[in-house]
Amino acid sequence: MALLLICDSCGRAYEGDTRRPWTVLWSEAIGTGWRGRDRAIGPHRCTRCPG
């Protein structure tokens, strides 16, 4: 099973490894341009969505 970060605007997913904690997934996503709160509950925005 994958650990997913979901964009609250368009539904796009960023997939992570379930063996790694949320903080690692979030750090990787930030590095690729994702934005939002550093909490698993969000909100989060992908690289394609504004704000």
Short mmCIF file of the N, C-alpha and C atoms (twelve columns), coordinates in Angstrom:
data_MODEL
# 
_entry.id   MODEL 
# 
loop_
_atom_site.group_PDB 
_atom_site.id 
_atom_site.type_symbol 
_atom_site.label_atom_id 
_atom_site.label_alt_id 
_atom_site.label_comp_id 
_atom_site.label_asym_id 
_atom_site.label_seq_id 
_atom_site.Cartn_x 
_atom_site.Cartn_y 
_atom_site.Cartn_z 
_atom_site.pdbx_PDB_model_num 
ATOM 1   N N  . MET A 1  0.850  -1.179 0.000   1 
ATOM 2   C CA . MET A 1  0.000  0.000  0.000   1 
ATOM 3   C C  . MET A 1  0.894  1.240  0.000   1 
ATOM 4   N N  . ALA A 2  0.489  2.236  -0.749  1 
ATOM 5   C CA . ALA A 2  1.282  3.454  -0.875  1 
ATOM 6   C C  . ALA A 2  0.805  4.530  0.092   1 
ATOM 7   N N  . LEU A 3  1.720  5.395  0.428   1 
ATOM 8   C CA . LEU A 3  1.406  6.601  1.179   1 
ATOM 9   C C  . LEU A 3  1.220  7.692  0.135   1 
ATOM 10  N N  . LEU A 4  0.035  8.323  0.099   1 
ATOM 11  C CA . LEU A 4  -0.273 9.306  -0.938  1 
ATOM 12  C C  . LEU A 4  -0.487 10.698 -0.362  1 
ATOM 13  N N  . LEU A 5  0.020  11.662 -1.072  1 
ATOM 14  C CA . LEU A 5  -0.259 13.063 -0.810  1 
ATOM 15  C C  . LEU A 5  -1.204 13.476 -1.927  1 
ATOM 16  N N  . ILE A 6  -2.387 13.991 -1.588  1 
ATOM 17  C CA . ILE A 6  -3.409 14.341 -2.572  1 
ATOM 18  C C  . ILE A 6  -3.565 15.854 -2.648  1 
ATOM 19  N N  . CYS A 7  -3.562 16.395 -3.879  1 
ATOM 20  C CA . CYS A 7  -3.804 17.821 -4.072  1 
ATOM 21  C C  . CYS A 7  -5.266 18.118 -3.775  1 
ATOM 22  N N  . ASP A 8  -5.515 19.081 -2.893  1 
ATOM 23  C CA . ASP A 8  -6.887 19.424 -2.520  1 
ATOM 24  C C  . ASP A 8  -7.610 20.197 -3.609  1 
ATOM 25  N N  . SER A 9  -6.896 20.633 -4.619  1 
ATOM 26  C CA . SER A 9  -7.523 21.384 -5.698  1 
ATOM 27  C C  . SER A 9  -7.932 20.481 -6.866  1 
ATOM 28  N N  . CYS A 10 -7.003 19.656 -7.357  1 
ATOM 29  C CA . CYS A 10 -7.290 18.861 -8.558  1 
ATOM 30  C C  . CYS A 10 -7.317 17.355 -8.325  1 
ATOM 31  N N  . GLY A 11 -6.864 16.892 -7.156  1 
ATOM 32  C CA . GLY A 11 -6.883 15.467 -6.855  1 
ATOM 33  C C  . GLY A 11 -5.635 14.712 -7.295  1 
ATOM 34  N N  . ARG A 12 -4.669 15.414 -7.877  1 
ATOM 35  C CA . ARG A 12 -3.423 14.777 -8.294  1 
ATOM 36  C C  . ARG A 12 -2.726 14.165 -7.079  1 
ATOM 37  N N  . ALA A 13 -2.086 13.022 -7.276  1 
ATOM 38  C CA . ALA A 13 -1.445 12.318 -6.165  1 
ATOM 39  C C  . ALA A 13 0.070  12.308 -6.300  1 
ATOM 40  N N  . TYR A 14 0.718  12.374 -5.166  1 
ATOM 41  C CA . TYR A 14 2.169  12.196 -5.061  1 
ATOM 42  C C  . TYR A 14 2.357  10.972 -4.188  1 
ATOM 43  N N  . GLU A 15 2.966  9.938  -4.747  1 
ATOM 44  C CA . GLU A 15 3.066  8.658  -4.045  1 
ATOM 45  C C  . GLU A 15 4.389  8.517  -3.301  1 
ATOM 46  N N  . GLY A 16 4.286  7.990  -2.110  1 
ATOM 47  C CA . GLY A 16 5.473  7.736  -1.301  1 
ATOM 48  C C  . GLY A 16 5.563  6.282  -0.901  1 
ATOM 49  N N  . ASP A 17 6.572  5.970  -0.169  1 
ATOM 50  C CA . ASP A 17 6.834  4.625  0.306   1 
ATOM 51  C C  . ASP A 17 6.236  4.465  1.707   1 
ATOM 52  N N  . THR A 18 5.418  3.455  1.919   1 
ATOM 53  C CA . THR A 18 4.763  3.261  3.220   1 
ATOM 54  C C  . THR A 18 5.751  2.940  4.329   1 
ATOM 55  N N  . ARG A 19 6.943  2.528  3.983   1 
ATOM 56  C CA . ARG A 19 7.935  2.202  5.008   1 
ATOM 57  C C  . ARG A 19 8.607  3.455  5.557   1 
ATOM 58  N N  . ARG A 20 8.319  4.601  4.952   1 
ATOM 59  C CA . ARG A 20 8.924  5.858  5.390   1 
ATOM 60  C C  . ARG A 20 7.851  6.737  6.018   1 
ATOM 61  N N  . PRO A 21 8.221  7.561  6.967   1 
ATOM 62  C CA . PRO A 21 7.223  8.391  7.644   1 
ATOM 63  C C  . PRO A 21 6.714  9.543  6.780   1 
ATOM 64  N N  . TRP A 22 5.579  10.098 7.196   1 
ATOM 65  C CA . TRP A 22 4.954  11.233 6.521   1 
ATOM 66  C C  . TRP A 22 5.943  12.379 6.302   1 
ATOM 67  N N  . THR A 23 6.773  12.667 7.284   1 
ATOM 68  C CA . THR A 23 7.702  13.798 7.183   1 
ATOM 69  C C  . THR A 23 8.668  13.644 6.011   1 
ATOM 70  N N  . VAL A 24 9.049  12.428 5.704   1 
ATOM 71  C CA . VAL A 24 9.938  12.186 4.563   1 
ATOM 72  C C  . VAL A 24 9.183  12.420 3.257   1 
ATOM 73  N N  . LEU A 25 7.967  11.901 3.166   1 
ATOM 74  C CA . LEU A 25 7.143  12.129 1.970   1 
ATOM 75  C C  . LEU A 25 6.945  13.625 1.753   1 
ATOM 76  N N  . TRP A 26 6.607  14.358 2.798   1 
ATOM 77  C CA . TRP A 26 6.360  15.791 2.678   1 
ATOM 78  C C  . TRP A 26 7.621  16.531 2.241   1 
ATOM 79  N N  . SER A 27 8.758  16.166 2.776   1 
ATOM 80  C CA . SER A 27 10.023 16.799 2.382   1 
ATOM 81  C C  . SER A 27 10.318 16.561 0.904   1 
ATOM 82  N N  . GLU A 28 10.067 15.364 0.430   1 
ATOM 83  C CA . GLU A 28 10.275 15.056 -0.990  1 
ATOM 84  C C  . GLU A 28 9.307  15.852 -1.864  1 
ATOM 85  N N  . ALA A 29 8.052  15.930 -1.450  1 
ATOM 86  C CA . ALA A 29 7.040  16.663 -2.221  1 
ATOM 87  C C  . ALA A 29 7.372  18.152 -2.290  1 
ATOM 88  N N  . ILE A 30 7.776  18.733 -1.184  1 
ATOM 89  C CA . ILE A 30 8.179  20.146 -1.156  1 
ATOM 90  C C  . ILE A 30 9.322  20.377 -2.143  1 
ATOM 91  N N  . GLY A 31 10.252 19.449 -2.190  1 
ATOM 92  C CA . GLY A 31 11.387 19.548 -3.103  1 
ATOM 93  C C  . GLY A 31 10.991 19.542 -4.570  1 
ATOM 94  N N  . THR A 32 9.814  18.979 -4.874  1 
ATOM 95  C CA . THR A 32 9.342  18.963 -6.261  1 
ATOM 96  C C  . THR A 32 8.351  20.081 -6.560  1 
ATOM 97  N N  . GLY A 33 8.059  20.919 -5.544  1 
ATOM 98  C CA . GLY A 33 7.199  22.075 -5.784  1 
ATOM 99  C C  . GLY A 33 5.823  22.051 -5.149  1 
ATOM 100 N N  . TRP A 34 5.479  21.001 -4.415  1 
ATOM 101 C CA . TRP A 34 4.195  20.979 -3.733  1 
ATOM 102 C C  . TRP A 34 4.184  22.029 -2.628  1 
ATOM 103 N N  . ARG A 35 2.987  22.532 -2.298  1 
ATOM 104 C CA . ARG A 35 2.836  23.560 -1.269  1 
ATOM 105 C C  . ARG A 35 1.720  23.173 -0.307  1 
ATOM 106 N N  . GLY A 36 1.718  23.800 0.849   1 
ATOM 107 C CA . GLY A 36 0.659  23.572 1.821   1 
ATOM 108 C C  . GLY A 36 1.208  23.412 3.223   1 
ATOM 109 N N  . ARG A 37 0.334  22.953 4.101   1 
ATOM 110 C CA . ARG A 37 0.726  22.720 5.492   1 
ATOM 111 C C  . ARG A 37 1.533  21.434 5.598   1 
ATOM 112 N N  . ASP A 38 2.375  21.383 6.575   1 
ATOM 113 C CA . ASP A 38 3.204  20.189 6.768   1 
ATOM 114 C C  . ASP A 38 2.488  19.100 7.574   1 
ATOM 115 N N  . ARG A 39 1.189  19.178 7.625   1 
ATOM 116 C CA . ARG A 39 0.367  18.182 8.321   1 
ATOM 117 C C  . ARG A 39 -0.277 17.256 7.299   1 
ATOM 118 N N  . ALA A 40 -0.437 16.011 7.638   1 
ATOM 119 C CA . ALA A 40 -1.027 15.045 6.709   1 
ATOM 120 C C  . ALA A 40 -2.463 15.412 6.313   1 
ATOM 121 N N  . ILE A 41 -3.157 16.176 7.153   1 
ATOM 122 C CA . ILE A 41 -4.551 16.526 6.860   1 
ATOM 123 C C  . ILE A 41 -4.675 17.661 5.851   1 
ATOM 124 N N  . GLY A 42 -3.564 18.324 5.521   1 
ATOM 125 C CA . GLY A 42 -3.590 19.370 4.488   1 
ATOM 126 C C  . GLY A 42 -3.975 20.730 5.023   1 
ATOM 127 N N  . PRO A 43 -4.332 21.610 4.155   1 
ATOM 128 C CA . PRO A 43 -4.500 21.428 2.715   1 
ATOM 129 C C  . PRO A 43 -3.150 21.409 1.977   1 
ATOM 130 N N  . HIS A 44 -3.170 20.785 0.783   1 
ATOM 131 C CA . HIS A 44 -1.983 20.674 -0.052  1 
ATOM 132 C C  . HIS A 44 -2.313 21.046 -1.490  1 
ATOM 133 N N  . ARG A 45 -1.323 21.584 -2.209  1 
ATOM 134 C CA . ARG A 45 -1.481 21.931 -3.616  1 
ATOM 135 C C  . ARG A 45 -0.301 21.356 -4.396  1 
ATOM 136 N N  . CYS A 46 -0.611 20.779 -5.564  1 
ATOM 137 C CA . CYS A 46 0.445  20.222 -6.410  1 
ATOM 138 C C  . CYS A 46 1.131  21.332 -7.213  1 
ATOM 139 N N  . THR A 47 2.088  20.945 -8.000  1 
ATOM 140 C CA . THR A 47 2.855  21.907 -8.787  1 
ATOM 141 C C  . THR A 47 2.034  22.561 -9.890  1 
ATOM 142 N N  . ARG A 48 0.919  21.972 -10.269 1 
ATOM 143 C CA . ARG A 48 0.082  22.506 -11.354 1 
ATOM 144 C C  . ARG A 48 -0.984 23.484 -10.877 1 
ATOM 145 N N  . CYS A 49 -1.339 23.435 -9.621  1 
ATOM 146 C CA . CYS A 49 -2.446 24.242 -9.107  1 
ATOM 147 C C  . CYS A 49 -1.955 25.507 -8.401  1 
ATOM 148 N N  . PRO A 50 -2.642 26.616 -8.582  1 
ATOM 149 C CA . PRO A 50 -2.255 27.862 -7.907  1 
ATOM 150 C C  . PRO A 50 -2.598 27.830 -6.418  1 
ATOM 151 N N  . GLY A 51 -1.869 28.626 -5.684  1 
ATOM 152 C CA . GLY A 51 -2.173 28.872 -4.290  1 
ATOM 153 C C  . GLY A 51 -1.891 27.791 -3.373  1 
# 
